């Protein structure tokens, strides 16, 4: 079973309501139709219902089973405005300002639905920049009670590859934290391990990557990773992790045995933690483009699942992220 097949199988067992606020984008309509066909998600599409159904008719797809909510006429506007004003009170937001924002922005309305517990998750980004998408998620949903930072992970399914978990590898952080300190890096490792086991269904083996393996180089960059590993081992004793490890030592058994003998992770890592955003961004794009890998990005560490897709995403990628978000929602519900 492929990664995305497993995600769909899991999502289909406990249908979650996932908000799609970008109803003006045809890819959203297609993806909503796909998850309905797959019987994996109940999409909640924000916008004018007549316009949404007209788009579906034009695209010749069925949205039977979807839910449509117009944020400009919803009876919940005042409820969400009151909640948003309370959340942002220290920033000086008034009820009137909150209401204007909710009426004028489908994304904010959708995030408030998730915050209030009226939906299980949200996917956006096809029409929004990552900054515009992440801002309400971080300000309104915020991090989970046991987390201090959020991060962005990527699951890759690499064809004809034996590394990781039969070609499936999770990488983090690849798109959010510019230069995480050791405490943040340790937490990102724990978040990634939890995500891997929930999404892939196999034990996580976490490698903290560096240009050094077990003291082969000396530099403040190395010191940061060494300290992160020390913290992670102390705070998360149940997570199988090790570092600092070079990439080849992390994923190739022979090299792992040579460079880090006795390591429980070296040569067998399926979760790769990058030391900073520069390395993470370059690394994930190398895997995706040169490895011709299917890539699925997601936010981790938030109190509730809200995910960002690229503005260049395909319909299939958007469909997959919606279903992955539903699996995250199932994980959250099971952990409560």
Short mmCIF file of C-alpha atoms in Angstrom, two decimals:
data_model
loop_
_atom_site.label_atom_id
_atom_site.label_comp_id
_atom_site.label_asym_id
_atom_site.label_seq_id
_atom_site.Cartn_x
_atom_site.Cartn_y
_atom_site.Cartn_z
CA UNK A 1 0.00 0.00 0.00
CA UNK A 2 1.42 3.39 -1.00
CA UNK A 3 1.60 6.32 1.40
CA UNK A 4 -1.38 8.12 -0.09
CA UNK A 5 -3.40 4.89 -0.23
CA UNK A 6 -2.79 4.44 3.48
CA UNK A 7 -3.85 8.02 4.16
CA UNK A 8 -7.08 7.47 2.23
CA UNK A 9 -7.78 4.20 3.99
CA UNK A 10 -7.33 5.84 7.39
CA UNK A 11 -9.40 8.91 6.50
CA UNK A 12 -12.28 6.81 5.19
CA UNK A 13 -12.73 5.10 8.56
CA UNK A 14 -13.63 8.32 10.40
CA UNK A 15 -14.93 11.02 8.06
CA UNK A 16 -13.83 14.50 9.16
CA UNK A 17 -15.14 17.92 8.14
CA UNK A 18 -12.32 19.85 6.44
CA UNK A 19 -12.81 23.51 5.52
CA UNK A 20 -11.86 24.71 2.02
CA UNK A 21 -12.05 28.54 1.94
CA UNK A 22 -10.72 29.06 -1.61
CA UNK A 23 -13.89 28.32 -3.53
CA UNK A 24 -12.88 30.75 -6.28
CA UNK A 25 -10.13 28.35 -7.42
CA UNK A 26 -11.15 25.52 -9.75
CA UNK A 27 -8.61 23.22 -8.11
CA UNK A 28 -10.56 23.49 -4.86
CA UNK A 29 -13.75 22.41 -6.61
CA UNK A 30 -12.03 19.49 -8.30
CA UNK A 31 -10.32 18.41 -5.06
CA UNK A 32 -13.58 18.62 -3.12
CA UNK A 33 -15.22 16.40 -5.75
CA UNK A 34 -12.30 13.97 -5.49
CA UNK A 35 -12.52 13.49 -1.72
CA UNK A 36 -16.27 12.98 -2.04
CA UNK A 37 -15.66 10.33 -4.69
CA UNK A 38 -12.98 8.73 -2.50
CA UNK A 39 -15.35 8.85 0.50
CA UNK A 40 -12.54 10.17 2.68
CA UNK A 41 -13.60 13.70 3.75
CA UNK A 42 -16.72 15.84 4.09
CA UNK A 43 -15.58 19.12 2.48
CA UNK A 44 -16.96 22.38 3.90
CA UNK A 45 -16.61 24.93 1.10
CA UNK A 46 -16.75 28.61 2.03
CA UNK A 47 -18.37 31.01 -0.42
CA UNK A 48 -21.60 31.77 -2.22
CA UNK A 49 -23.36 28.40 -2.67
CA UNK A 50 -24.85 29.37 -6.05
CA UNK A 51 -21.44 30.38 -7.39
CA UNK A 52 -19.82 27.21 -6.05
CA UNK A 53 -22.45 24.99 -7.67
CA UNK A 54 -22.13 26.95 -10.92
CA UNK A 55 -18.38 26.25 -10.89
CA UNK A 56 -19.03 22.57 -10.28
CA UNK A 57 -21.47 22.46 -13.21
CA UNK A 58 -18.98 24.23 -15.47
CA UNK A 59 -16.27 21.76 -14.48
CA UNK A 60 -18.69 18.83 -14.82
CA UNK A 61 -18.07 17.48 -11.32
CA UNK A 62 -20.44 16.56 -8.50
CA UNK A 63 -20.36 18.14 -5.07
CA UNK A 64 -23.17 16.01 -3.68
CA UNK A 65 -22.42 15.56 0.02
CA UNK A 66 -20.40 18.75 0.40
CA UNK A 67 -21.40 21.53 2.78
CA UNK A 68 -21.56 25.15 1.63
CA UNK A 69 -21.27 28.12 3.99
CA UNK A 70 -21.41 31.77 2.98
CA UNK A 71 -19.31 33.72 5.47
CA UNK A 72 -21.20 36.93 4.65
CA UNK A 73 -24.57 35.53 5.74
CA UNK A 74 -23.66 32.82 8.27
CA UNK A 75 -25.52 32.98 11.60
CA UNK A 76 -22.21 32.20 13.31
CA UNK A 77 -20.49 35.47 12.30
CA UNK A 78 -21.10 37.18 15.63
CA UNK A 79 -20.01 34.08 17.57
CA UNK A 80 -16.74 33.90 15.66
CA UNK A 81 -16.20 37.66 15.90
CA UNK A 82 -16.62 37.56 19.67
CA UNK A 83 -14.15 34.66 19.92
CA UNK A 84 -11.63 36.33 17.62
CA UNK A 85 -11.84 39.62 19.53
CA UNK A 86 -11.20 37.73 22.77
CA UNK A 87 -8.19 35.92 21.31
CA UNK A 88 -6.69 39.13 19.90
CA UNK A 89 -7.75 41.45 22.74
CA UNK A 90 -4.16 42.04 23.86
CA UNK A 91 -3.44 43.32 20.34
CA UNK A 92 -6.30 45.79 20.66
CA UNK A 93 -8.79 44.07 18.36
CA UNK A 94 -12.40 45.06 18.92
CA UNK A 95 -15.54 43.05 18.19
CA UNK A 96 -16.32 45.35 15.26
CA UNK A 97 -12.86 44.87 13.75
CA UNK A 98 -13.10 41.12 14.20
CA UNK A 99 -16.51 41.00 12.57
CA UNK A 100 -15.31 43.04 9.60
CA UNK A 101 -12.38 40.66 9.15
CA UNK A 102 -14.56 37.56 9.30
CA UNK A 103 -17.12 38.97 6.89
CA UNK A 104 -14.44 40.05 4.45
CA UNK A 105 -12.06 37.09 4.54
CA UNK A 106 -13.14 33.49 3.96
CA UNK A 107 -9.81 32.18 5.25
CA UNK A 108 -10.24 33.86 8.64
CA UNK A 109 -13.84 32.63 8.81
CA UNK A 110 -12.65 29.09 8.09
CA UNK A 111 -9.89 29.23 10.71
CA UNK A 112 -12.47 30.43 13.23
CA UNK A 113 -14.68 27.45 12.39
CA UNK A 114 -11.79 25.15 13.27
CA UNK A 115 -10.91 27.14 16.41
CA UNK A 116 -14.52 26.98 17.62
CA UNK A 117 -14.72 23.23 17.02
CA UNK A 118 -17.26 23.57 14.20
CA UNK A 119 -14.89 21.85 11.75
CA UNK A 120 -12.00 19.42 12.15
CA UNK A 121 -9.35 21.07 9.97
CA UNK A 122 -8.64 23.45 7.11
CA UNK A 123 -6.60 23.48 3.90
CA UNK A 124 -5.74 26.63 1.97
CA UNK A 125 -2.89 28.21 0.02
CA UNK A 126 -3.87 27.73 -3.62
CA UNK A 127 -4.79 31.42 -3.73
CA UNK A 128 -2.93 32.72 -0.67
CA UNK A 129 0.76 33.24 0.01
CA UNK A 130 2.21 31.07 2.76
CA UNK A 131 2.58 34.16 4.97
CA UNK A 132 -1.10 35.07 4.55
CA UNK A 133 -2.08 31.47 5.19
CA UNK A 134 0.15 30.86 8.20
CA UNK A 135 -0.58 34.13 10.00
CA UNK A 136 -4.16 33.31 11.10
CA UNK A 137 -3.21 29.71 11.82
CA UNK A 138 -0.44 30.73 14.22
CA UNK A 139 -2.34 33.68 15.73
CA UNK A 140 -5.72 31.98 16.15
CA UNK A 141 -5.23 28.21 16.34
CA UNK A 142 -1.83 28.54 18.07
CA UNK A 143 0.44 25.70 19.16
CA UNK A 144 -0.73 22.62 21.02
CA UNK A 145 -0.54 22.79 24.84
CA UNK A 146 2.55 20.56 24.90
CA UNK A 147 4.34 22.45 22.12
CA UNK A 148 6.10 25.81 21.99
CA UNK A 149 6.75 26.00 18.24
CA UNK A 150 5.07 24.88 15.05
CA UNK A 151 6.99 23.58 12.06
CA UNK A 152 6.40 22.37 8.52
CA UNK A 153 7.10 18.81 7.55
CA UNK A 154 7.15 17.08 4.19
CA UNK A 155 6.42 13.42 3.59
CA UNK A 156 8.09 12.11 0.45
CA UNK A 157 7.29 8.90 -1.36
CA UNK A 158 10.36 8.28 -3.52
CA UNK A 159 9.98 5.81 -6.40
CA UNK A 160 12.40 2.88 -6.66
CA UNK A 161 14.03 3.80 -3.35
CA UNK A 162 14.93 1.58 -0.41
CA UNK A 163 15.92 4.38 1.98
CA UNK A 164 13.71 5.48 4.82
CA UNK A 165 10.57 3.38 5.23
CA UNK A 166 10.59 1.65 1.84
CA UNK A 167 11.09 4.99 0.11
CA UNK A 168 8.94 7.07 2.46
CA UNK A 169 10.83 9.79 4.34
CA UNK A 170 9.63 12.70 6.48
CA UNK A 171 11.70 15.91 6.56
CA UNK A 172 11.38 18.93 8.88
CA UNK A 173 11.54 21.87 9.27
CA UNK A 174 11.50 22.85 5.62
CA UNK A 175 9.47 26.05 5.43
CA UNK A 176 8.84 27.89 8.69
CA UNK A 177 11.59 28.35 11.31
CA UNK A 178 14.59 30.22 9.92
CA UNK A 179 17.20 29.21 12.48
CA UNK A 180 15.70 27.15 15.32
CA UNK A 181 17.63 27.09 18.58
CA UNK A 182 18.51 23.74 20.20
CA UNK A 183 15.29 23.59 22.24
CA UNK A 184 13.18 24.30 19.15
CA UNK A 185 15.14 21.83 17.05
CA UNK A 186 14.60 19.12 19.68
CA UNK A 187 10.87 19.83 19.70
CA UNK A 188 10.70 19.75 15.90
CA UNK A 189 12.27 16.29 16.07
CA UNK A 190 9.62 15.10 18.52
CA UNK A 191 6.83 16.62 16.43
CA UNK A 192 8.18 14.95 13.31
CA UNK A 193 8.38 11.56 15.00
CA UNK A 194 4.78 11.85 16.13
CA UNK A 195 3.67 12.92 12.64
CA UNK A 196 5.55 10.08 10.96
CA UNK A 197 4.02 7.41 13.14
CA UNK A 198 0.51 8.84 12.72
CA UNK A 199 0.74 9.28 8.96
CA UNK A 200 2.98 6.40 7.90
CA UNK A 201 2.10 3.85 10.57
CA UNK A 202 5.66 2.75 11.28
CA UNK A 203 8.10 3.48 14.11
CA UNK A 204 9.99 6.74 13.61
CA UNK A 205 13.79 6.72 13.45
CA UNK A 206 14.87 10.34 13.74
CA UNK A 207 18.21 11.67 12.50
CA UNK A 208 19.34 15.19 13.37
CA UNK A 209 21.32 16.16 10.29
CA UNK A 210 24.56 18.11 10.17
CA UNK A 211 27.73 18.42 8.09
CA UNK A 212 29.40 16.45 10.87
CA UNK A 213 28.93 12.91 12.17
CA UNK A 214 29.67 12.28 15.84
CA UNK A 215 32.31 14.97 16.18
CA UNK A 216 33.97 14.66 12.78
CA UNK A 217 33.87 18.46 12.50
CA UNK A 218 33.90 21.33 14.99
CA UNK A 219 31.86 24.50 14.55
CA UNK A 220 29.09 26.39 16.35
CA UNK A 221 26.68 24.91 13.77
CA UNK A 222 27.67 21.45 14.98
CA UNK A 223 27.38 22.48 18.61
CA UNK A 224 23.76 23.52 18.06
CA UNK A 225 22.77 20.13 16.68
CA UNK A 226 24.67 18.25 19.40
CA UNK A 227 22.85 20.27 22.06
CA UNK A 228 19.50 19.68 20.33
CA UNK A 229 20.08 15.91 20.37
CA UNK A 230 21.02 16.04 24.06
CA UNK A 231 17.84 17.94 24.88
CA UNK A 232 15.69 15.67 22.72
CA UNK A 233 17.02 12.51 24.38
CA UNK A 234 16.28 13.96 27.82
CA UNK A 235 12.81 15.37 27.02
CA UNK A 236 11.57 12.68 24.64
CA UNK A 237 13.07 9.38 25.88
CA UNK A 238 10.48 7.31 24.00
CA UNK A 239 11.56 8.69 20.60
CA UNK A 240 14.25 6.76 18.73
CA UNK A 241 16.67 9.50 17.69
CA UNK A 242 20.33 10.24 17.19
CA UNK A 243 22.75 12.82 15.85
CA UNK A 244 24.64 14.66 14.79
CA UNK A 245 24.65 12.67 11.53
CA UNK A 246 25.58 13.47 7.96
CA UNK A 247 22.91 12.54 5.46
CA UNK A 248 24.71 9.49 4.10
CA UNK A 249 25.37 8.21 7.61
CA UNK A 250 21.70 8.70 8.42
CA UNK A 251 20.18 6.70 5.56
CA UNK A 252 22.79 4.30 4.12
CA UNK A 253 23.36 1.25 6.36
CA UNK A 254 26.98 0.63 5.44
CA UNK A 255 28.00 4.25 5.94
CA UNK A 256 25.96 4.54 9.12
CA UNK A 257 27.71 1.50 10.56
CA UNK A 258 31.11 2.90 9.58
CA UNK A 259 30.63 6.48 10.78
CA UNK A 260 28.34 5.90 13.78
CA UNK A 261 28.72 2.31 14.98
CA UNK A 262 26.19 1.33 17.60
CA UNK A 263 23.75 4.10 16.70
CA UNK A 264 20.10 2.95 16.80
CA UNK A 265 19.28 5.30 13.92
CA UNK A 266 22.33 5.64 11.67
CA UNK A 267 21.79 3.98 8.31
CA UNK A 268 18.08 3.45 8.93
CA UNK A 269 16.60 6.93 9.49
CA UNK A 270 13.15 7.63 8.11
CA UNK A 271 12.76 11.10 9.68
CA UNK A 272 15.33 13.76 8.81
CA UNK A 273 15.62 16.93 10.91
CA UNK A 274 17.42 19.79 9.17
CA UNK A 275 19.52 22.21 11.25
CA UNK A 276 18.03 25.36 9.68
CA UNK A 277 15.60 26.54 7.03
CA UNK A 278 18.27 27.04 4.37
CA UNK A 279 19.30 23.38 4.56
CA UNK A 280 15.69 22.24 4.85
CA UNK A 281 14.44 24.18 1.85
CA UNK A 282 17.32 23.04 -0.36
CA UNK A 283 17.08 19.47 0.89
CA UNK A 284 13.38 18.95 0.33
CA UNK A 285 13.53 20.41 -3.18
CA UNK A 286 16.42 18.11 -4.07
CA UNK A 287 14.40 15.11 -2.92
CA UNK A 288 11.27 16.27 -4.70
CA UNK A 289 12.82 17.29 -8.01
CA UNK A 290 15.81 15.03 -8.50
CA UNK A 291 14.23 12.09 -6.70
CA UNK A 292 10.95 12.62 -8.60
CA UNK A 293 9.16 12.13 -5.31
CA UNK A 294 5.54 12.73 -4.46
CA UNK A 295 5.56 15.41 -1.74
CA UNK A 296 2.95 16.19 0.89
CA UNK A 297 3.53 19.18 3.18
CA UNK A 298 1.79 19.85 6.47
CA UNK A 299 1.95 21.98 9.60
CA UNK A 300 2.78 20.18 12.81
CA UNK A 301 2.71 21.34 16.41
CA UNK A 302 -0.57 23.25 16.10
CA UNK A 303 -3.50 22.66 18.44
CA UNK A 304 -5.70 21.75 15.45
CA UNK A 305 -4.82 20.78 11.87
CA UNK A 306 -4.51 23.66 9.42
CA UNK A 307 -2.42 23.11 6.31
CA UNK A 308 -0.91 25.25 3.60
CA UNK A 309 -0.49 24.15 -0.02
CA UNK A 310 1.65 25.77 -2.68
CA UNK A 311 -0.01 28.21 -5.04
CA UNK A 312 1.38 25.99 -7.79
CA UNK A 313 -0.19 22.82 -6.37
CA UNK A 314 -1.85 20.29 -8.63
CA UNK A 315 -5.37 18.95 -8.09
CA UNK A 316 -3.93 15.62 -6.95
CA UNK A 317 -1.60 17.32 -4.45
CA UNK A 318 -4.46 19.39 -3.04
CA UNK A 319 -6.64 16.29 -2.78
CA UNK A 320 -3.89 14.45 -0.91
CA UNK A 321 -3.30 17.28 1.55
CA UNK A 322 -7.03 17.51 2.32
CA UNK A 323 -7.05 13.79 3.11
CA UNK A 324 -3.83 14.06 5.12
CA UNK A 325 -5.41 16.87 7.15
CA UNK A 326 -8.32 14.57 7.93
CA UNK A 327 -5.87 11.95 9.24
CA UNK A 328 -4.24 14.61 11.44
CA UNK A 329 -7.71 15.42 12.79
CA UNK A 330 -8.29 11.75 13.56
CA UNK A 331 -4.94 11.65 15.38
CA UNK A 332 -5.86 14.74 17.43
CA UNK A 333 -9.23 13.24 18.38
CA UNK A 334 -7.63 9.94 19.41
CA UNK A 335 -5.07 11.72 21.58
CA UNK A 336 -7.60 13.78 23.50
#
